[in-house]
Amino acid sequence: MADLAEPADGAGDLRIVVAGAGFAGLTALSELARLRRRHRWPARSRVRVTLVDRNAYSTFQPLLYQVATAGLTAADVAYPAWTAVRKAGAHLRKGEITGLDTDRRQLLLRDGSVVGYDYLVLATGVSAAFFGVTGAAENALSLYTRRDAIILRDQLMTELERRSAPGDTRDLNITVAGGGATGVELAGTLAELRNIALPASFPEIDQARIHVRLIELGQALIAPFAGPLRDYARTELLDRGVEVLLGTEITEVATAHVRIASGDRGRGDDGIPDEEMPSDVTVWAAGVAAPEWIGKLGLPTGRGGRLRAGSDLRVAGQDRVFAAGDIAIIDGDPQPQLAQPAIQHGRHAATQISRLASGLPTQPFRYKDKGIMATIGHRSAVVELPSRIRARGTLAWLAWLALHLVTLLGGRNRISALVNLSWRYLTWSRGGGVIVGDDPGPAIVSQDAMARRETIDP
């Protein structure tokens, strides 16, 4: 019977390390604990599972745009990692990974310490990919971490505060780069923030002075969806007053503008100069790539610097190192970088470790498509399920809302998110539901407080 309790000296343990507290990592942790309860380990083996992450919490990324637009607190989308490891009977090691020694089976951390392993699951997630666009990394904001969302929210509120000052007649131009689910959801909510909340919260600002622009390199928004749903998303954004530019390449991001390609993608072949568009806030949601340190691990990588994995999710050329979630790219079987593949990756990696420890061969990973969904705004979303089942509008939005609330980790988070989102949609037009300040204890600013410009920041 496997034992996940900490041994006295650790000698002779089967050491399993999970790097990353995202969907894949936490699922692997949970599955390892489930396999223990079902006695799926070699007899008399003592299993020691360690979760390694630079943060002491897990972030629910699908709702980060709600934090960025002041609809949820940062605490609503954060789940304590120590709670997850306690439930799994595992251990937490907070640290930043800097290297990997596969010969000695050691994970190297920035503080100089090492974490030994017999089996390793790399599920560290990804970061923004700027594709070499000039100034993008320096001047655009990302939306992939809890900190990113807080920074974006604070900048948006600061810009609105400035433009509400007497005598300030400047426009506020917001550009969202990337027409995937994140870009569409953010652009739609920003437009609603302007259309519904602005008149009550910032009555000094003319709505016509706030411009929301969505730029997508491809010819359609939310490309993985069926054509009718892509068209619906575009129409809904246009109806909300979002300027949508398709087939448009951004060639430069500056502090006060973005430059887009004219003519033949701005390469100068036709002599037409690039067009400069004002942008006070630029959000980059145009793609993801592996963080730079992944390339320093000495493991084979593929597109976007992601780790190349075989059909069983073991990293190419490695017998004891698995890749799961967004960081993994399976040879010959590319999969969407979404929550469901990550969850299934984590579960499969844990199962294969159990099989290897028991002397059994690994099994290939088979992705079970459970559908995709995205929201455009209040009472507007798209859902596409297997067997060509599609929905849009209010019904799809309610399904999207229910799924995200159910999949949030922690009962407190579910209740808090439900209350905050309900408050947002019920009171936006009266100046309520605008959350400012950082955790702990972020405040919901009332209409009177907003009128007095009293930003509550504990």
Coordinates of C-alpha atoms in Angstrom, one line a residue:
M1 CA 0.0 0.0 0.0
A2 CA 1.4 3.4 -1.0
D3 CA 1.9 6.0 1.7
L4 CA 1.9 9.7 0.9
A5 CA 2.8 10.7 4.4
E6 CA 6.3 12.2 4.9
P7 CA 8.8 9.4 5.9
A8 CA 11.4 9.9 8.6
D9 CA 14.4 10.0 6.4
G10 CA 13.0 9.7 2.8
A11 CA 15.3 6.8 2.0
G12 CA 13.9 4.3 -0.5
D13 CA 10.9 6.4 -1.3
L14 CA 9.4 6.6 -4.8
R15 CA 9.7 10.4 -5.3
I16 CA 7.3 12.0 -7.7
V17 CA 7.6 15.7 -8.4
V18 CA 4.9 17.8 -10.1
A19 CA 6.1 21.1 -11.4
G20 CA 3.3 23.6 -11.8
A21 CA 0.0 24.3 -9.9
G22 CA -2.2 24.8 -12.9
F23 CA -5.0 22.6 -14.3
A24 CA -2.6 19.8 -15.3
G25 CA -0.4 19.9 -12.2
L26 CA -3.3 19.9 -9.7
T27 CA -5.1 17.2 -11.6
A28 CA -2.0 15.0 -11.6
L29 CA -1.7 15.6 -7.9
S30 CA -5.3 14.6 -7.3
E31 CA -5.0 11.5 -9.5
L32 CA -1.9 10.3 -7.8
A33 CA -3.8 10.5 -4.5
R34 CA -6.7 8.6 -6.0
L35 CA -4.4 5.9 -7.3
R36 CA -3.0 5.6 -3.8
R37 CA -6.4 5.0 -2.3
R38 CA -7.1 2.4 -4.9
H39 CA -3.8 0.6 -4.1
R40 CA -2.4 1.1 -7.6
W41 CA 1.3 1.2 -6.5
P42 CA 3.7 -1.7 -6.0
A43 CA 3.3 -3.4 -2.6
R44 CA 5.4 -1.9 0.3
S45 CA 6.4 1.2 -1.8
R46 CA 6.3 4.5 -0.1
V47 CA 5.3 7.3 -2.4
R48 CA 6.4 10.9 -1.7
V49 CA 4.7 13.5 -4.0
T50 CA 6.0 17.1 -4.1
L51 CA 4.3 20.0 -5.8
V52 CA 6.8 22.7 -6.9
D53 CA 5.5 26.2 -8.0
R54 CA 6.8 29.7 -7.8
N55 CA 3.5 30.8 -6.2
A56 CA 1.7 29.5 -3.2
Y57 CA -1.6 29.5 -5.1
S58 CA -3.2 28.2 -8.3
T59 CA -4.8 30.7 -10.7
F60 CA -8.1 30.0 -12.5
Q61 CA -7.1 31.6 -15.8
P62 CA -10.4 31.5 -17.6
L63 CA -11.8 34.3 -15.4
L64 CA -8.7 36.6 -15.3
Y65 CA -10.4 39.0 -17.7
Q66 CA -13.1 39.5 -15.1
V67 CA -10.4 40.5 -12.6
A68 CA -8.8 42.8 -15.2
T69 CA -12.2 44.6 -15.8
A70 CA -12.9 45.0 -12.1
G71 CA -15.7 42.4 -11.9
L72 CA -14.0 39.9 -9.6
T73 CA -11.3 40.2 -6.9
A74 CA -8.0 38.6 -7.5
A75 CA -8.8 36.2 -4.5
D76 CA -11.8 34.9 -6.4
V77 CA -9.5 33.2 -9.0
A78 CA -6.8 32.1 -6.6
Y79 CA -6.7 28.8 -4.8
P80 CA -4.2 28.1 -2.0
A81 CA -1.7 25.4 -3.2
W82 CA -1.2 24.1 0.3
T83 CA -4.9 23.2 0.4
A84 CA -4.5 21.1 -2.7
V85 CA -1.4 19.3 -1.4
R86 CA -3.0 18.7 2.0
K87 CA -6.0 17.1 0.4
A88 CA -3.6 14.9 -1.8
G89 CA -1.4 14.0 1.1
A90 CA 1.5 15.6 -0.7
H91 CA 4.1 18.3 0.0
L92 CA 4.5 21.9 -1.3
R93 CA 7.9 23.3 -2.3
K94 CA 7.7 27.0 -3.2
G95 CA 10.5 27.9 -5.7
E96 CA 11.4 29.0 -9.2
I97 CA 12.8 26.3 -11.5
T98 CA 16.1 27.2 -13.1
G99 CA 17.5 23.9 -14.4
L100 CA 17.1 20.2 -14.7
D101 CA 19.7 17.4 -14.2
T102 CA 18.1 14.3 -15.8
D103 CA 21.2 12.1 -15.0
R104 CA 21.0 12.8 -11.3
R105 CA 17.2 13.2 -11.5
Q106 CA 17.2 16.6 -9.8
L107 CA 15.2 19.7 -10.3
L108 CA 17.2 22.9 -9.7
L109 CA 15.7 25.9 -8.0
R110 CA 16.7 29.6 -8.0
D111 CA 17.7 29.6 -4.3
G112 CA 20.3 26.9 -5.1
S113 CA 18.4 24.0 -3.7
V114 CA 17.6 20.8 -5.5
V115 CA 14.5 18.6 -5.5
G116 CA 15.2 15.0 -6.3
Y117 CA 12.7 12.9 -8.3
D118 CA 12.2 9.4 -9.7
Y119 CA 9.4 10.7 -11.9
L120 CA 8.8 14.3 -12.9
V121 CA 5.7 15.9 -14.4
L122 CA 6.4 19.3 -16.0
A123 CA 3.2 21.2 -16.1
T124 CA 4.4 24.8 -15.7
G125 CA 2.2 26.4 -18.2
V126 CA 3.1 29.1 -20.8
S127 CA 3.5 32.9 -21.1
A128 CA 2.7 35.5 -23.7
A129 CA 4.3 35.1 -27.1
F130 CA 5.1 38.4 -28.8
F131 CA 6.4 36.9 -32.0
G132 CA 9.2 39.4 -32.3
V133 CA 6.8 42.4 -32.7
T134 CA 8.8 45.5 -32.0
G135 CA 8.0 47.0 -28.5
A136 CA 5.3 44.4 -27.7
A137 CA 7.1 42.8 -24.8
E138 CA 8.0 46.3 -23.3
N139 CA 4.7 48.2 -23.9
A140 CA 1.9 45.7 -24.0
L141 CA 0.2 44.1 -21.0
S142 CA -0.4 40.4 -20.8
L143 CA -3.3 38.5 -19.2
Y144 CA -1.9 35.1 -18.2
T145 CA -1.3 35.5 -14.4
R146 CA -3.1 36.9 -11.4
R147 CA -0.6 39.7 -11.3
D148 CA -1.2 40.6 -15.0
A149 CA -4.9 41.0 -14.3
I150 CA -4.3 43.3 -11.3
I151 CA -1.9 45.4 -13.2
L152 CA -4.3 45.8 -16.2
R153 CA -7.2 46.6 -13.9
D154 CA -5.3 49.2 -12.0
Q155 CA -4.1 50.8 -15.3
L156 CA -7.6 50.9 -16.7
M157 CA -8.9 52.5 -13.5
T158 CA -6.1 55.0 -13.4
E159 CA -6.7 56.0 -17.0
L160 CA -10.4 56.5 -16.3
E161 CA -9.6 58.6 -13.2
R162 CA -7.3 60.8 -15.2
R163 CA -9.9 61.5 -17.9
S164 CA -12.6 62.3 -15.4
A165 CA -10.5 65.2 -14.1
P166 CA -11.9 68.7 -14.9
G167 CA -10.6 70.0 -18.3
D168 CA -9.3 66.6 -19.5
T169 CA -10.8 66.0 -22.9
R170 CA -8.5 63.2 -24.1
D171 CA -9.8 60.0 -25.6
L172 CA -8.9 56.7 -24.1
N173 CA -7.9 54.1 -26.7
I174 CA -7.7 50.5 -25.7
T175 CA -6.3 47.9 -28.1
V176 CA -6.7 44.1 -27.6
A177 CA -4.3 42.1 -29.8
G178 CA -5.6 38.6 -30.6
G179 CA -9.0 37.4 -31.5
G180 CA -9.0 34.1 -29.6
A181 CA -11.3 33.4 -26.6
T182 CA -9.3 35.7 -24.2
G183 CA -9.3 38.6 -26.7
V184 CA -13.0 38.3 -27.5
E185 CA -14.0 38.0 -23.8
L186 CA -11.8 40.9 -22.8
A187 CA -12.9 43.2 -25.6
G188 CA -16.6 42.5 -25.0
T189 CA -16.4 43.1 -21.3
L190 CA -14.4 46.4 -21.8
A191 CA -17.1 47.6 -24.2
E192 CA -19.8 46.8 -21.6
L193 CA -17.8 48.5 -18.9
R194 CA -17.9 51.6 -21.1
N195 CA -21.5 51.3 -22.2
I196 CA -23.1 50.4 -18.9
A197 CA -20.8 51.3 -15.9
L198 CA -19.1 54.4 -17.2
P199 CA -22.2 56.8 -17.2
A200 CA -22.8 56.1 -13.5
S201 CA -19.2 55.6 -12.2
F202 CA -17.5 58.3 -14.3
P203 CA -20.2 60.7 -15.4
E204 CA -17.6 63.3 -16.4
I205 CA -16.4 61.1 -19.2
D206 CA -18.3 61.0 -22.5
Q207 CA -18.7 57.4 -23.7
A208 CA -17.7 58.5 -27.2
R209 CA -14.2 59.2 -25.8
I210 CA -13.6 55.6 -24.9
H211 CA -12.6 53.4 -27.9
V212 CA -12.2 49.6 -27.7
R213 CA -10.4 48.0 -30.7
L214 CA -9.8 44.3 -31.3
I215 CA -7.1 43.3 -33.8
E216 CA -6.7 39.8 -35.2
L217 CA -4.1 38.5 -37.7
G218 CA -6.4 35.8 -39.1
Q219 CA -9.6 36.2 -41.1
A220 CA -11.9 35.2 -38.2
L221 CA -12.4 35.5 -34.5
I222 CA -12.3 32.5 -32.2
A223 CA -11.0 30.3 -35.0
P224 CA -11.6 26.9 -33.4
F225 CA -15.4 27.4 -33.5
A226 CA -17.8 26.8 -36.4
G227 CA -18.3 29.5 -38.9
P228 CA -21.8 30.6 -37.7
L229 CA -20.5 31.0 -34.1
R230 CA -17.5 33.0 -35.3
D231 CA -19.8 35.3 -37.2
Y232 CA -22.1 35.7 -34.2
A233 CA -19.1 36.7 -32.0
R234 CA -18.0 39.3 -34.4
T235 CA -21.6 40.7 -34.8
E236 CA -22.0 40.8 -31.0
L237 CA -18.8 42.7 -30.6
L238 CA -19.7 45.2 -33.3
D239 CA -23.1 45.7 -31.7
R240 CA -21.3 46.6 -28.4
G241 CA -19.2 49.2 -30.2
V242 CA -16.0 47.3 -30.5
E243 CA -13.9 48.1 -33.6
V244 CA -12.9 44.7 -35.1
L245 CA -10.0 44.5 -37.5
L246 CA -9.4 41.1 -39.1
G247 CA -6.5 40.1 -41.3
T248 CA -4.5 42.8 -39.7
E249 CA -0.9 42.5 -38.5
I250 CA 0.6 44.6 -35.7
T251 CA 4.1 45.5 -36.5
E252 CA 4.9 47.7 -33.5
V253 CA 3.6 48.5 -30.1
A254 CA 4.6 51.8 -28.5
T255 CA 3.5 53.5 -25.3
A256 CA 0.8 55.6 -27.0
H257 CA 0.1 53.8 -30.3
V258 CA 0.2 50.5 -32.3
R259 CA 1.4 50.3 -35.8
I260 CA -0.4 48.0 -38.2
A261 CA 0.6 46.7 -41.6
S262 CA -0.7 48.3 -44.7
G263 CA -0.6 46.9 -48.2
D264 CA 1.3 43.6 -48.4
R265 CA 1.5 43.2 -44.6
G266 CA 3.7 46.3 -44.3
R267 CA 6.8 44.8 -45.7
G268 CA 7.3 47.7 -48.0
D269 CA 6.7 45.6 -51.1
D270 CA 4.0 48.0 -52.3
G271 CA 5.5 51.2 -50.9
I272 CA 2.6 51.9 -48.6
P273 CA 3.7 52.9 -45.1
D274 CA 2.3 51.2 -42.0
E275 CA -0.7 52.9 -40.3
E276 CA -0.3 54.3 -36.8
M277 CA -3.3 53.9 -34.5
P278 CA -3.5 55.6 -31.0
S279 CA -3.5 53.1 -28.1
D280 CA -3.1 54.2 -24.5
V281 CA -3.6 50.6 -23.2
T282 CA -2.5 47.7 -25.3
V283 CA -3.3 44.1 -24.1
W284 CA -1.5 41.3 -25.8
A285 CA -3.7 38.1 -26.1
A286 CA -2.3 37.0 -29.5
G287 CA -0.7 33.8 -28.5
V288 CA 1.4 31.9 -26.0
A289 CA 4.8 30.3 -25.9
A290 CA 6.9 28.4 -23.3
P291 CA 8.8 30.7 -20.9
E292 CA 12.4 31.2 -21.7
W293 CA 13.8 29.0 -18.9
I294 CA 12.2 25.9 -20.5
G295 CA 14.7 26.2 -23.3
K296 CA 17.5 25.9 -20.7
L297 CA 16.4 22.6 -19.4
G298 CA 18.2 20.7 -22.2
L299 CA 14.9 19.0 -23.3
P300 CA 13.7 18.8 -26.9
T301 CA 11.3 21.6 -27.8
G302 CA 8.9 22.3 -30.7
R303 CA 6.7 25.1 -31.8
G304 CA 6.6 28.0 -29.4
G305 CA 9.4 26.5 -27.3
R306 CA 6.9 23.9 -25.9
L307 CA 8.2 20.5 -24.8
R308 CA 8.0 17.7 -27.3
A309 CA 6.2 14.7 -25.9
G310 CA 5.5 11.2 -27.1
S311 CA 2.1 9.6 -27.3
D312 CA 2.3 8.6 -23.6
L313 CA 3.2 12.2 -22.7
R314 CA 6.8 11.4 -21.8
V315 CA 9.2 14.1 -23.1
A316 CA 11.0 12.9 -26.2
G317 CA 14.1 10.9 -25.2
Q318 CA 13.2 10.7 -21.5
D319 CA 11.9 7.7 -19.6
R320 CA 11.0 9.5 -16.4
V321 CA 10.0 13.0 -17.4
F322 CA 6.4 13.8 -18.5
A323 CA 5.1 17.0 -20.0
A324 CA 1.4 18.0 -19.4
G325 CA -0.8 20.9 -20.2
D326 CA 0.0 23.9 -22.3
I327 CA 3.7 23.3 -22.1
A328 CA 3.4 20.0 -23.9
I329 CA 3.1 19.4 -27.6
I330 CA 2.5 15.8 -28.6
D331 CA 4.4 14.7 -31.7
G332 CA 1.9 14.2 -34.5
D333 CA -1.1 15.1 -32.4
P334 CA -1.4 18.8 -31.7
Q335 CA -4.2 19.8 -29.3
P336 CA -5.8 23.0 -28.2
Q337 CA -4.2 24.9 -25.3
L338 CA -7.3 24.8 -23.2
A339 CA -8.3 23.6 -19.7
Q340 CA -9.8 20.3 -20.7
P341 CA -6.6 18.9 -22.5
A342 CA -4.5 20.1 -19.6
I343 CA -6.8 18.3 -17.1
Q344 CA -6.7 15.1 -19.2
H345 CA -2.9 15.4 -19.6
G346 CA -2.5 15.6 -15.8
R347 CA -4.6 12.6 -15.2
H348 CA -2.9 10.5 -17.9
A349 CA 0.6 11.4 -16.7
A350 CA -0.2 10.3 -13.2
T351 CA -1.7 7.0 -14.4
Q352 CA 1.4 6.3 -16.5
I353 CA 3.7 6.9 -13.6
S354 CA 1.7 4.4 -11.6
R355 CA 2.0 1.9 -14.4
L356 CA 5.8 2.4 -14.8
A357 CA 6.3 2.0 -11.1
S358 CA 4.4 -1.3 -11.3
G359 CA 6.5 -2.6 -14.2
L360 CA 3.7 -2.1 -16.7
P361 CA 4.1 -0.5 -20.2
T362 CA 2.7 3.0 -20.7
Q363 CA -0.5 3.7 -22.7
P364 CA -1.0 6.4 -25.4
F365 CA -2.9 9.5 -24.5
R366 CA -6.3 9.9 -26.1
Y367 CA -8.0 13.3 -25.9
K368 CA -11.7 13.2 -25.3
D369 CA -13.2 16.4 -26.8
K370 CA -15.8 17.8 -24.4
G371 CA -16.5 20.9 -26.3
I372 CA -15.4 24.5 -26.2
M373 CA -17.1 27.8 -25.2
A374 CA -16.4 31.5 -25.0
T375 CA -18.4 34.5 -23.8
I376 CA -18.7 37.8 -25.6
G377 CA -20.4 39.6 -22.7
H378 CA -23.6 39.7 -20.6
R379 CA -26.1 37.1 -21.9
S380 CA -24.0 36.4 -25.0
A381 CA -21.7 33.4 -25.4
V382 CA -21.0 30.6 -27.9
V383 CA -20.9 26.9 -27.1
E384 CA -19.8 24.1 -29.4
L385 CA -20.1 20.5 -28.2
P386 CA -19.2 17.2 -29.9
S387 CA -21.6 15.9 -32.5
R388 CA -22.0 19.4 -33.9
I389 CA -24.2 20.6 -31.0
R390 CA -24.0 24.4 -30.9
A391 CA -25.6 27.1 -28.9
R392 CA -25.3 30.9 -28.7
G393 CA -26.9 33.8 -26.8
T394 CA -28.4 33.7 -23.3
L395 CA -28.6 29.9 -23.0
A396 CA -25.0 29.5 -24.0
W397 CA -24.0 32.3 -21.6
L398 CA -25.8 30.6 -18.7
A399 CA -24.0 27.3 -19.5
W400 CA -20.7 29.2 -19.6
L401 CA -21.4 30.8 -16.3
A402 CA -22.5 27.6 -14.6
L403 CA -19.5 25.6 -15.9
H404 CA -16.9 28.3 -14.7
L405 CA -18.5 28.6 -11.3
V406 CA -18.6 24.8 -10.8
T407 CA -15.0 24.3 -11.9
L408 CA -13.6 27.1 -9.7
L409 CA -11.5 25.5 -7.0
G410 CA -12.8 26.1 -3.4
G411 CA -16.3 26.6 -2.1
R412 CA -15.4 30.2 -0.9
N413 CA -14.2 31.1 -4.4
R414 CA -17.4 29.8 -6.0
I415 CA -19.7 31.7 -3.6
S416 CA -17.6 34.9 -3.8
A417 CA -17.4 34.8 -7.6
L418 CA -21.2 34.2 -7.9
V419 CA -21.9 37.1 -5.6
N420 CA -19.5 39.5 -7.3
L421 CA -20.6 38.6 -10.8
S422 CA -24.3 38.9 -9.9
W423 CA -23.6 42.2 -8.2
R424 CA -21.8 43.4 -11.3
Y425 CA -24.6 42.6 -13.8
L426 CA -27.3 43.8 -11.5
T427 CA -25.7 47.1 -10.4
W428 CA -23.4 48.2 -13.2
S429 CA -25.8 50.8 -14.5
R430 CA -26.1 52.4 -11.0
G431 CA -22.3 52.6 -10.5
G432 CA -21.9 49.4 -8.4
G433 CA -19.9 46.3 -8.9
V434 CA -16.6 48.0 -9.8
I435 CA -13.9 46.3 -7.7
V436 CA -10.7 48.1 -7.0
G437 CA -7.7 47.6 -4.7
D438 CA -5.6 44.5 -4.2
D439 CA -6.2 41.5 -1.9
P440 CA -6.7 40.9 0.9
G441 CA -10.0 42.5 1.3
P442 CA -10.6 44.3 -2.0
A443 CA -13.6 46.6 -1.9
I444 CA -16.7 47.0 -4.0
V445 CA -16.8 50.7 -4.6
S446 CA -20.2 52.3 -4.2
Q447 CA -21.6 54.9 -6.5
D448 CA -21.1 57.6 -3.9
A449 CA -17.5 56.6 -3.3
M450 CA -16.8 56.6 -7.0
A451 CA -18.4 60.0 -7.3
R452 CA -16.0 61.3 -4.6
R453 CA -13.1 59.4 -6.4
E454 CA -12.4 57.5 -3.2
T455 CA -10.4 54.4 -4.3
I456 CA -10.5 52.0 -1.4
D457 CA -7.1 50.2 -1.4
P458 CA -6.3 48.2 1.7

